[in-house]
Short mmCIF file of C-alpha atoms in Angstrom, two decimals:
data_model
loop_
_atom_site.label_atom_id
_atom_site.label_comp_id
_atom_site.label_asym_id
_atom_site.label_seq_id
_atom_site.Cartn_x
_atom_site.Cartn_y
_atom_site.Cartn_z
CA MET I 1 61.53 87.21 96.73
CA ILE I 2 58.28 85.71 97.88
CA LEU I 3 58.37 85.03 101.60
CA ALA I 4 56.58 82.34 103.51
CA ALA I 5 53.03 83.03 104.63
CA CYS I 6 52.34 83.48 108.27
CA ASP I 7 49.51 81.73 110.03
CA GLY I 8 47.02 84.57 110.24
CA GLY I 9 44.06 82.56 111.45
CA SER I 10 42.89 82.32 115.05
CA ASP I 11 46.17 83.10 116.88
CA LYS I 12 46.35 86.88 117.19
CA LYS I 13 49.78 86.73 118.79
CA ALA I 14 51.15 84.76 115.91
CA ALA I 15 49.54 87.17 113.48
CA LYS I 16 51.28 90.08 115.19
CA LYS I 17 54.67 88.43 114.89
CA ALA I 18 56.81 90.00 112.22
CA THR I 19 56.53 87.14 109.77
CA PRO I 20 56.60 88.05 106.11
CA THR I 21 53.38 87.47 104.19
CA PRO I 22 52.84 86.30 100.62
CA ALA I 23 52.04 89.88 99.74
CA ASP I 24 55.64 90.91 100.46
CA ALA I 25 56.57 90.59 96.85
CA VAL I 26 59.67 92.64 96.23
CA ALA I 27 60.50 90.97 92.98
CA LEU I 28 63.72 91.47 91.08
CA THR I 29 63.81 90.69 87.39
CA VAL I 30 66.75 90.55 85.03
CA GLY I 31 67.13 93.41 82.59
CA ASP I 32 69.95 94.16 80.18
CA ILE I 33 73.08 92.05 80.41
CA ARG I 34 76.47 92.82 78.90
CA VAL I 35 80.10 91.95 79.48
CA GLU I 36 83.09 94.26 79.31
CA SER I 37 85.95 92.04 78.24
CA GLY I 38 89.69 92.43 78.43
CA GLY I 39 89.85 89.97 75.54
CA PRO I 40 87.50 88.77 72.82
CA PRO I 41 83.78 89.47 73.26
CA THR I 42 82.10 87.09 75.66
CA ALA I 43 78.73 86.56 77.31
CA LEU I 44 77.66 86.24 80.92
CA PRO I 45 77.07 82.53 81.57
CA ASP I 46 73.57 81.66 82.76
CA PRO I 47 74.79 80.01 85.99
CA ILE I 48 76.56 83.23 86.98
CA ARG I 49 73.52 85.30 86.08
CA ASP I 50 71.31 83.06 88.20
CA ALA I 51 73.75 82.99 91.11
CA VAL I 52 74.03 86.77 91.11
CA MET I 53 70.26 87.20 91.05
CA THR I 54 69.89 84.76 93.94
CA THR I 55 72.31 86.79 96.01
CA LEU I 56 70.54 90.01 95.12
CA ARG I 57 67.18 88.58 96.15
CA ASN I 58 68.68 87.34 99.40
CA TYR I 59 70.07 90.81 99.98
CA VAL I 60 66.69 92.44 99.40
CA ASN I 61 65.01 89.97 101.72
CA GLY I 62 67.60 90.32 104.45
CA ALA I 63 68.30 94.05 104.26
CA VAL I 64 64.98 95.49 103.12
CA VAL I 65 61.94 93.28 103.66
CA THR I 66 62.92 91.65 106.96
CA PRO I 67 63.93 94.92 108.64
CA LEU I 68 60.73 96.60 107.50
CA ARG I 69 58.83 93.77 109.11
CA THR I 70 60.88 93.22 112.26
CA GLY I 71 62.94 96.31 112.76
CA THR I 72 66.22 94.45 112.34
CA ALA I 73 68.11 92.87 109.47
CA ALA I 74 67.92 89.15 108.83
CA ALA I 75 70.40 87.18 110.91
CA ASP I 76 71.95 85.65 107.80
CA LEU I 77 72.34 88.95 105.94
CA PRO I 78 76.15 88.94 106.30
CA THR I 79 76.31 85.79 104.17
CA VAL I 80 75.41 87.75 101.02
CA PHE I 81 78.55 89.84 101.43
CA THR I 82 82.21 88.98 101.22
CA THR I 83 83.98 88.93 104.56
CA ALA I 84 85.46 92.40 104.19
CA ALA I 85 82.21 93.87 102.94
CA ALA I 86 80.19 92.18 105.67
CA ALA I 87 82.39 93.77 108.30
CA ARG I 88 81.68 97.22 106.89
CA VAL I 89 77.94 96.63 106.62
CA SER I 90 77.61 95.09 110.06
CA ALA I 91 79.36 97.96 111.78
CA PRO I 92 77.51 101.19 112.53
CA GLY I 93 78.16 103.75 109.86
CA VAL I 94 77.22 105.10 106.47
CA ASP I 95 77.53 101.72 104.72
CA HIS I 96 75.03 100.12 107.08
CA GLU I 97 72.74 103.10 106.88
CA ALA I 98 72.74 103.04 103.08
CA LEU I 99 72.33 99.31 102.63
CA VAL I 100 70.05 98.17 105.47
CA ASP I 101 66.54 99.47 106.21
CA ASP I 102 66.43 98.83 109.91
CA GLY I 103 65.32 101.32 112.53
CA LEU I 104 62.12 102.29 110.67
CA PRO I 105 58.55 101.85 111.90
CA GLN I 106 57.51 98.25 111.44
CA VAL I 107 55.26 97.56 108.50
CA THR I 108 52.01 95.87 109.40
CA GLY I 109 50.40 95.57 105.99
CA ALA I 110 51.70 94.31 102.70
CA ILE I 111 55.03 95.50 101.40
CA THR I 112 54.78 96.57 97.80
CA SER I 113 57.39 97.71 95.34
CA GLU I 114 58.08 99.07 91.93
CA ASN I 115 61.47 97.91 90.75
CA ALA I 116 63.43 98.52 87.61
CA PRO I 117 64.83 95.41 85.91
CA VAL I 118 68.30 94.69 87.18
CA LYS I 119 71.06 95.59 84.73
CA LEU I 120 74.03 93.23 84.92
CA VAL I 121 77.48 94.10 83.64
CA GLY I 122 80.23 91.51 83.84
CA LEU I 123 83.97 92.14 83.78
CA ALA I 124 85.93 89.44 81.97
CA GLU I 125 89.66 88.79 81.90
CA GLY I 126 91.41 88.20 78.62
CA ASP I 127 90.70 84.48 78.85
CA GLY I 128 86.98 85.12 79.11
CA SER I 129 86.59 84.32 82.79
CA ILE I 130 84.11 86.57 84.58
CA VAL I 131 85.75 88.12 87.64
CA LEU I 132 83.23 90.74 88.72
CA VAL I 133 79.57 91.53 88.07
CA SER I 134 77.95 94.91 88.59
CA ALA I 135 74.23 94.86 89.32
CA GLU I 136 72.34 98.10 88.88
CA ILE I 137 69.14 98.08 90.92
CA GLY I 138 66.35 100.60 91.32
CA LEU I 139 64.19 99.61 94.24
CA VAL I 140 61.11 101.53 95.42
CA VAL I 141 59.42 99.91 98.41
CA HIS I 142 56.29 100.94 100.32
CA GLY I 143 54.66 99.61 103.45
CA LYS I 144 51.75 100.65 105.63
CA VAL I 145 52.70 101.64 109.15
CA LYS I 146 50.83 103.28 111.97
CA GLY I 147 50.03 106.79 110.88
CA GLY I 148 50.90 106.41 107.21
CA THR I 149 53.35 104.64 104.97
CA VAL I 150 57.05 104.05 104.94
CA ASP I 151 58.73 104.62 101.60
CA VAL I 152 62.24 103.56 100.65
CA THR I 153 63.81 104.41 97.31
CA ARG I 154 67.19 102.91 96.60
CA ARG I 155 69.45 103.26 93.56
CA ALA I 156 72.59 101.19 93.63
CA GLN I 157 75.32 99.54 91.66
CA LEU I 158 76.31 96.50 93.65
CA VAL I 159 79.55 94.78 92.71
CA LEU I 160 79.62 91.01 93.18
CA ALA I 161 82.68 88.78 93.22
CA ASN I 162 83.10 85.03 93.21
CA ASP I 163 83.86 84.14 96.81
CA ASN I 164 84.82 80.46 96.95
CA GLY I 165 82.15 79.50 94.47
CA THR I 166 79.41 81.84 95.70
CA TRP I 167 78.78 85.24 94.15
CA LYS I 168 78.72 87.76 96.98
CA ILE I 169 78.45 91.51 97.25
CA ASP I 170 81.90 93.04 97.56
CA GLY I 171 81.33 96.69 96.73
CA TRP I 172 78.69 99.30 96.10
CA ASP I 173 77.69 102.73 95.00
CA VAL I 174 74.34 103.29 96.68
CA GLY I 175 71.97 106.09 97.48
CA VAL I 176 68.75 105.65 99.48
CA GLN I 177 65.91 107.94 100.45
CA ARG I 178 63.54 107.04 103.27
CA SER I 179 60.41 108.61 104.67
CA ALA I 180 57.97 107.49 107.35
CA PRO I 181 55.44 109.06 109.71
CA GLY I 182 57.13 110.93 112.51
CA ILE I 183 60.58 110.63 110.95
CA THR I 184 62.44 113.34 109.09
CA PRO I 185 63.06 112.12 105.54
CA THR I 186 66.65 111.07 105.02
CA THR I 187 69.01 110.58 102.10
CA THR I 188 72.09 108.46 102.55
CA THR I 189 74.84 107.55 100.11
CA ALA I 190 77.78 105.20 100.40
CA SER I 191 80.50 103.88 98.18
CA LYS I 192 83.01 101.09 98.54
CA MET M 1 97.45 86.48 84.39
CA THR M 2 100.14 86.78 81.73
CA ARG M 3 99.85 87.58 78.10
CA THR M 4 102.30 86.77 75.40
CA LYS M 5 104.86 89.54 75.41
CA HIS M 6 105.06 91.64 72.32
CA SER M 7 108.17 92.99 70.81
CA ARG M 8 109.20 96.19 72.54
CA ARG M 9 109.18 98.26 69.41
CA VAL M 10 107.36 101.40 68.81
CA ARG M 11 103.91 100.79 70.15
CA ARG M 12 100.67 102.42 69.44
CA ILE M 13 98.33 103.21 72.18
CA VAL M 14 94.64 103.29 72.15
CA LEU M 15 93.83 103.60 75.75
CA ALA M 16 90.52 104.34 77.26
CA ALA M 17 90.15 106.19 80.45
CA ILE M 18 91.21 104.22 83.41
CA ALA M 19 90.13 104.96 86.86
CA ALA M 20 92.94 106.60 88.66
CA PRO M 21 95.55 105.82 89.67
CA LEU M 22 96.06 103.64 86.64
CA VAL M 23 95.41 106.50 84.27
CA ILE M 24 97.81 108.55 86.26
CA VAL M 25 100.56 106.01 85.92
CA VAL M 26 99.99 105.45 82.22
CA VAL M 27 100.04 109.11 81.35
CA MET M 28 103.04 109.92 83.42
CA GLY M 29 104.91 107.02 81.97
CA ALA M 30 104.31 108.15 78.45
CA LEU M 31 105.06 111.78 79.01
CA PHE M 32 108.82 111.64 79.26
CA ALA M 33 109.14 108.92 76.71
CA ALA M 34 107.21 111.01 74.26
CA TRP M 35 109.35 114.04 74.95
CA LEU M 36 112.52 112.18 74.31
CA HIS M 37 111.21 110.40 71.29
CA GLY M 38 110.44 113.65 69.60
CA THR M 39 108.28 112.27 66.85
CA LYS M 40 104.66 111.48 66.79
CA VAL M 41 103.62 108.05 65.66
CA PRO M 42 100.08 107.49 64.45
CA VAL M 43 97.89 105.70 66.94
CA LEU M 44 96.67 102.28 65.99
CA SER M 45 94.29 100.07 67.89
CA GLY M 46 94.54 96.41 68.72
CA GLU M 47 98.17 96.40 69.87
CA THR M 48 99.77 96.00 73.24
CA TYR M 49 101.27 99.25 74.33
CA LEU M 50 101.28 99.22 78.10
CA SER M 51 102.76 96.93 80.71
CA VAL M 52 101.39 96.65 84.24
CA GLU M 53 103.24 94.45 86.70
CA LYS M 54 102.63 93.43 90.25
CA ILE M 55 106.03 93.47 91.87
CA ALA M 56 107.37 90.75 94.14
CA VAL M 57 108.61 92.83 97.04
CA PRO M 58 111.90 91.61 98.54
CA ASN M 59 111.61 90.12 102.01
CA ARG M 60 107.85 89.98 101.73
CA LEU M 61 105.34 87.60 100.23
CA ALA M 62 106.11 86.74 96.65
CA SER M 63 102.84 88.22 95.56
CA PHE M 64 102.44 91.26 97.70
CA THR M 65 98.95 92.57 98.07
CA PRO M 66 98.45 95.49 100.40
CA ALA M 67 95.75 95.21 103.05
CA PRO M 68 92.69 97.26 102.13
CA ASN M 69 93.74 100.20 104.26
CA ASP M 70 97.50 100.06 103.81
CA PRO M 71 99.23 102.63 101.63
CA VAL M 72 99.80 101.58 98.02
CA PHE M 73 102.93 102.56 96.10
CA ILE M 74 103.10 102.56 92.30
CA LEU M 75 106.01 103.47 90.04
CA VAL M 76 105.20 105.02 86.69
CA ILE M 77 107.84 104.59 84.04
CA GLY M 78 107.96 106.27 80.69
CA ASN M 79 110.71 104.89 78.52
CA ASP M 80 112.41 106.32 75.47
CA GLU M 81 112.25 103.13 73.47
CA ARG M 82 112.78 103.67 69.76
CA PRO M 83 114.32 101.86 66.77
CA GLY M 84 118.08 101.77 66.79
CA LEU M 85 118.43 102.50 70.49
CA ALA M 86 119.54 99.68 72.74
CA GLY M 87 117.49 99.40 75.88
CA ALA M 88 114.77 101.74 77.04
CA ARG M 89 115.79 104.44 79.49
CA GLY M 90 113.35 105.35 82.20
CA ASP M 91 113.16 109.00 81.33
CA SER M 92 109.94 109.58 83.20
CA LEU M 93 109.80 108.29 86.74
CA HIS M 94 107.04 109.15 89.16
CA LEU M 95 106.33 107.43 92.44
CA ILE M 96 102.70 107.55 93.47
CA GLY M 97 101.68 106.83 97.05
CA ILE M 98 98.00 106.37 97.87
CA ASN M 99 96.54 106.34 101.35
CA PRO M 100 93.07 104.75 101.11
CA GLN M 101 92.10 105.52 104.67
CA GLN M 102 92.82 109.23 104.38
CA GLY M 103 91.73 109.53 100.76
CA LYS M 104 94.98 111.29 99.93
CA ALA M 105 97.84 110.70 97.55
CA THR M 106 101.30 112.00 96.78
CA ILE M 107 103.17 112.14 93.49
CA ILE M 108 106.96 112.43 93.67
CA GLY M 109 108.82 113.04 90.44
CA PHE M 110 112.43 112.05 89.82
CA PRO M 111 114.24 113.97 87.07
CA ARG M 112 115.93 111.64 84.64
CA ASP M 113 119.40 113.07 85.24
CA LEU M 114 119.31 112.43 88.98
CA GLY M 115 122.38 110.53 90.14
CA VAL M 116 121.48 107.54 92.33
CA ASN M 117 122.72 104.10 93.24
CA VAL M 118 121.44 101.63 90.67
CA PRO M 119 121.68 98.21 92.33
CA GLY M 120 124.29 96.13 90.58
CA SER M 121 125.59 99.08 88.56
CA GLY M 122 126.73 101.63 91.08
CA ASN M 123 126.15 105.35 90.79
CA ASN M 124 124.36 106.27 87.59
CA LYS M 125 121.61 108.49 86.28
CA ILE M 126 118.29 107.17 87.54
CA ASN M 127 117.04 106.55 83.99
CA TYR M 128 119.82 104.02 83.43
CA ALA M 129 118.12 101.44 85.64
CA ASN M 130 115.34 100.81 83.16
CA ALA M 131 117.72 100.50 80.24
CA VAL M 132 119.71 97.69 81.85
CA GLY M 133 117.14 96.03 84.08
CA GLY M 134 113.70 97.05 82.92
CA ALA M 135 110.85 97.93 85.24
CA ALA M 136 112.09 95.56 87.93
CA LEU M 137 115.37 97.41 88.33
CA SER M 138 113.71 100.81 88.15
CA VAL M 139 111.41 99.72 90.95
CA ARG M 140 114.27 98.41 93.03
CA THR M 141 116.28 101.58 92.48
CA VAL M 142 113.49 103.92 93.55
CA SER M 143 112.35 101.62 96.33
CA GLU M 144 115.78 101.61 97.89
CA LEU M 145 116.19 105.34 97.39
CA VAL M 146 112.91 106.27 99.09
CA GLY M 147 112.54 103.29 101.41
CA VAL M 148 109.05 102.15 100.43
CA PRO M 149 107.80 98.83 99.03
CA ILE M 150 106.60 99.50 95.51
CA GLN M 151 103.87 97.02 94.67
CA TYR M 152 103.08 97.93 91.08
CA ALA M 153 104.97 99.21 88.06
CA VAL M 154 103.39 100.64 84.95
CA GLU M 155 105.49 101.28 81.89
CA THR M 156 104.67 102.81 78.58
CA ASN M 157 106.09 105.10 75.93
CA PHE M 158 105.33 108.10 73.82
CA ASP M 159 102.55 106.56 71.83
CA GLY M 160 100.72 105.47 74.93
CA PHE M 161 100.40 108.99 76.13
CA ILE M 162 99.04 110.28 72.84
CA GLY M 163 96.45 107.54 72.64
CA LEU M 164 95.41 107.91 76.25
CA ILE M 165 94.60 111.59 76.03
CA ASP M 166 92.91 111.15 72.66
CA GLU M 167 90.66 108.51 74.19
CA LEU M 168 90.04 110.35 77.41
CA GLY M 169 89.15 113.69 75.90
CA PRO M 170 90.14 117.25 76.82
CA ILE M 171 91.78 117.88 80.16
CA VAL M 172 92.42 121.15 81.95
CA VAL M 173 95.77 122.21 83.38
CA ASP M 174 96.90 125.32 85.19
CA ALA M 175 100.07 126.62 83.51
CA PRO M 176 102.41 128.22 86.05
CA GLN M 177 103.51 130.90 83.60
CA ARG M 178 103.38 131.77 79.93
CA MET M 179 104.84 128.81 78.03
CA ASN M 180 106.30 129.13 74.57
CA ASP M 181 108.80 126.64 73.22
CA PRO M 182 109.05 125.88 69.47
CA ASP M 183 111.02 122.71 70.21
CA SER M 184 108.15 121.08 72.04
CA GLY M 185 105.34 122.98 70.36
CA SER M 186 104.36 124.48 73.68
CA ASP M 187 102.26 127.65 73.45
CA PHE M 188 100.12 128.21 76.52
CA GLN M 189 98.97 131.20 78.46
CA GLN M 190 99.51 131.41 82.16
CA GLY M 191 96.55 129.98 84.03
CA LEU M 192 93.92 127.45 82.97
CA ASN M 193 94.39 125.79 79.59
CA THR M 194 92.28 123.10 77.97
CA LEU M 195 94.42 120.46 76.30
CA PRO M 196 92.05 119.12 73.64
CA ASN M 197 94.04 116.08 72.53
CA GLY M 198 97.15 114.01 73.07
CA GLU M 199 99.31 116.15 70.85
CA ARG M 200 98.63 119.34 72.81
CA ALA M 201 99.04 117.54 76.11
CA LEU M 202 102.35 116.23 74.86
CA ALA M 203 103.51 119.71 73.95
CA PHE M 204 102.64 120.91 77.45
CA SER M 205 104.47 117.98 78.96
CA ARG M 206 107.60 118.23 76.83
CA ASP M 207 108.39 121.88 77.39
CA ARG M 208 111.55 122.41 79.42
CA HIS M 209 113.13 125.31 77.57
CA THR M 210 110.59 127.81 78.87
CA PHE M 211 111.84 127.28 82.41
CA ALA M 212 115.12 128.17 84.05
CA THR M 213 114.99 124.90 86.00
CA GLY M 214 114.41 122.92 82.82
CA ASP M 215 113.75 119.26 83.48
CA ILE M 216 112.74 119.81 87.07
CA LYS M 217 109.91 122.14 86.18
CA ARG M 218 108.88 119.86 83.37
CA SER M 219 108.53 116.99 85.82
CA GLU M 220 106.33 119.14 88.01
CA ASN M 221 104.18 120.16 85.02
CA GLN M 222 103.66 116.54 84.12
CA GLY M 223 102.20 116.10 87.56
CA LEU M 224 99.69 118.80 86.64
CA VAL M 225 98.66 116.73 83.65
CA LEU M 226 98.15 113.75 85.91
CA LEU M 227 95.91 115.76 88.15
CA GLY M 228 93.98 117.03 85.15
CA ILE M 229 93.37 113.47 84.08
CA LEU M 230 92.24 112.46 87.52
CA ALA M 231 89.80 115.35 87.61
CA LYS M 232 88.50 114.40 84.18
CA ILE M 233 87.90 110.80 85.17
CA ARG M 234 86.13 111.72 88.37
CA ALA M 235 83.94 114.14 86.46
CA ASP M 236 83.02 111.48 83.90
CA GLY M 237 81.74 109.18 86.66
CA GLY M 238 79.91 106.04 85.59
CA GLY M 239 80.21 104.03 88.78
CA PRO M 240 81.40 100.44 88.75
CA ALA M 241 79.88 99.69 85.34
CA GLY M 242 81.69 102.65 83.85
CA THR M 243 84.91 101.43 85.39
CA PHE M 244 84.32 97.97 83.91
CA LYS M 245 84.04 99.51 80.46
CA ALA M 246 87.31 101.35 80.88
CA LEU M 247 89.01 98.23 82.20
CA GLY M 248 87.81 96.18 79.28
CA ASN M 249 89.42 98.68 76.93
CA LEU M 250 92.57 98.70 79.00
CA GLY M 251 92.75 94.95 79.19
CA ARG M 252 92.71 94.57 75.42
CA HIS M 253 95.76 96.79 75.03
CA THR M 254 97.85 95.93 78.05
CA HIS M 255 100.38 93.30 79.02
CA LEU M 256 99.45 92.25 82.55
CA GLU M 257 102.08 90.53 84.66
CA GLY M 258 100.96 89.03 87.98
CA ILE M 259 97.84 91.13 88.01
CA GLY M 260 94.35 90.87 86.60
CA LEU M 261 91.51 93.20 85.82
CA ARG M 262 89.96 92.59 89.22
CA ASP M 263 93.14 93.94 90.84
CA LEU M 264 93.03 96.92 88.51
CA TYR M 265 89.43 97.48 89.47
CA ASN M 266 90.32 97.56 93.14
CA LEU M 267 93.18 99.95 92.44
CA GLY M 268 90.84 102.09 90.42
CA ARG M 269 88.37 102.23 93.28
CA LEU M 270 91.20 103.48 95.46
CA GLY M 271 91.78 106.26 93.01
CA ASN M 272 88.12 107.17 92.85
CA GLY M 273 88.28 107.92 96.52
CA ILE M 274 91.05 110.48 96.01
CA ASP M 275 90.13 114.11 95.61
CA PRO M 276 92.54 115.68 93.09
CA ALA M 277 92.70 118.75 95.30
CA SER M 278 94.21 116.60 98.04
CA VAL M 279 96.99 115.17 95.88
CA ARG M 280 100.45 116.58 96.54
CA ASN M 281 102.58 116.85 93.45
CA LEU M 282 106.26 117.63 93.77
CA VAL M 283 109.72 116.85 92.49
CA VAL M 284 112.46 115.58 94.75
CA PRO M 285 114.70 118.44 95.89
CA VAL M 286 117.81 118.38 93.76
CA ALA M 287 120.84 120.47 93.08
CA GLY M 288 121.56 121.53 89.53
CA GLY M 289 118.75 121.89 87.08
CA ASN M 290 120.22 123.21 83.87
CA ALA M 291 119.27 121.41 80.73
CA ASN M 292 122.37 119.30 80.40
CA GLY M 293 123.84 118.82 83.83
CA ASN M 294 123.48 115.91 86.20
CA LEU M 295 121.48 116.36 89.34
CA THR M 296 122.09 115.37 92.92
CA LEU M 297 119.70 114.98 95.83
CA LEU M 298 119.69 117.80 98.31
CA PRO M 299 119.95 116.84 102.01
CA GLU M 300 116.32 117.79 102.60
CA ALA M 301 115.27 114.90 100.36
CA LYS M 302 115.85 112.58 103.30
CA GLY M 303 113.24 114.40 105.36
CA LEU M 304 110.82 114.28 102.45
CA PHE M 305 111.23 110.54 102.11
CA ASP M 306 110.87 110.05 105.87
CA ASP M 307 107.64 112.03 105.82
CA PHE M 308 106.31 110.06 102.84
CA ARG M 309 107.36 106.59 103.87
CA ASP M 310 104.99 105.75 106.71
CA ASP M 311 101.64 106.53 105.11
CA ALA M 312 102.25 108.02 101.63
CA VAL M 313 100.99 111.37 102.88
CA LEU M 314 103.16 114.41 103.48
CA GLN M 315 102.50 116.00 106.83
CA SER M 316 105.49 118.31 107.14
CA HIS M 317 106.44 119.08 103.53
#
């Protein structure tokens, strides 16, 4: 998701604020799509595909890019999760540690990434209605910090459900590796 | 979601692996039915062979859904349905309790000849409930006996078991002793045995003549098959997408009553969190045990049920 540019002109204070820059391009693209159906073969409707991708990009912005810039997750991050999932992610614990990149040295330069295309798998009932979507993401993010770079590699299958008309993250199988200057590299996994 | 019900004739099962506990319930249900049936029917695809129902629990919400961390109780029924036989006796009955918070589960087997109160029919063998009242009456019978709200019932027959194992692939069981029974086709060494297909798994599950306690030991051995299946599924992995694939296969061959694939997915995720090594598998303590006699609950069964009831985990048994 491309974030708004900050005003980096004459105001040094403003430039030091943790505002994402145009260079923070952590783009997600759609890869393979298939549907596992409990009835006749069916396809994933484009509106669902687009809605899922929007949620995923909001998740990346709120849980990855914003924390790398500011040290904390975006205030609206819980909105990409269902209520039950948001409660687990918001609370301290392995789910939060695996899904949110806060607590790392703040990135001062551009955030770059190499990301695998997102694989989407839908689950359809016998009548063809899509009830769940699994999104497989491979996210490798880098950012320059004082003394070196911070690197975050995340592999996840995020499960999204239709929550009152909005596709939200309801479950996950995720593993993340992080390294940064002065910090012992960590590997965290979580499953819901 | 409800599908058109198919005639309850001999069914053919082509069942892909299902994340536990659904695989567990399917297999267990088919085991006894297959044993009683005694003949192998070729497996065909494209037919409905399994029924999964969400049960309306008396005195609770009509559509009971456990809270994410509450224990879940599922009754597995294997019936002996076959041409010429009125009704379908519940010859395989296993109550599965899952505790999501603790990541533990318990399987309690009920031998088919166990005498119990069948609501509306008085004292009868426990398998009689299914013949006269289907899964609903089997659930009510076991629920009242144990004192737990059973939220789901899964019923199948002989063919389902064969197809399930054939789809799933080889499983490993630990035979308690040398098993050799021409009647069932059982021929297994003591210790670890790989059951390569449904037919061999059926032979293992049907054998009662090897054992002095007959049907009771057979029920316990069927629990071993369940655990072998659970271990197999966990080893196969695949994450959510893999589970979706299995559910798609299941959905095409299952009658779903009051439950959809999303519910099955959530149940499956519960099962994925269960370590097979932490699953307790036992048969209710009964008196009797010869091949032809009726069985009665021993007094210690009450303590077992009390221990099981609060959280589906046995602390003192």
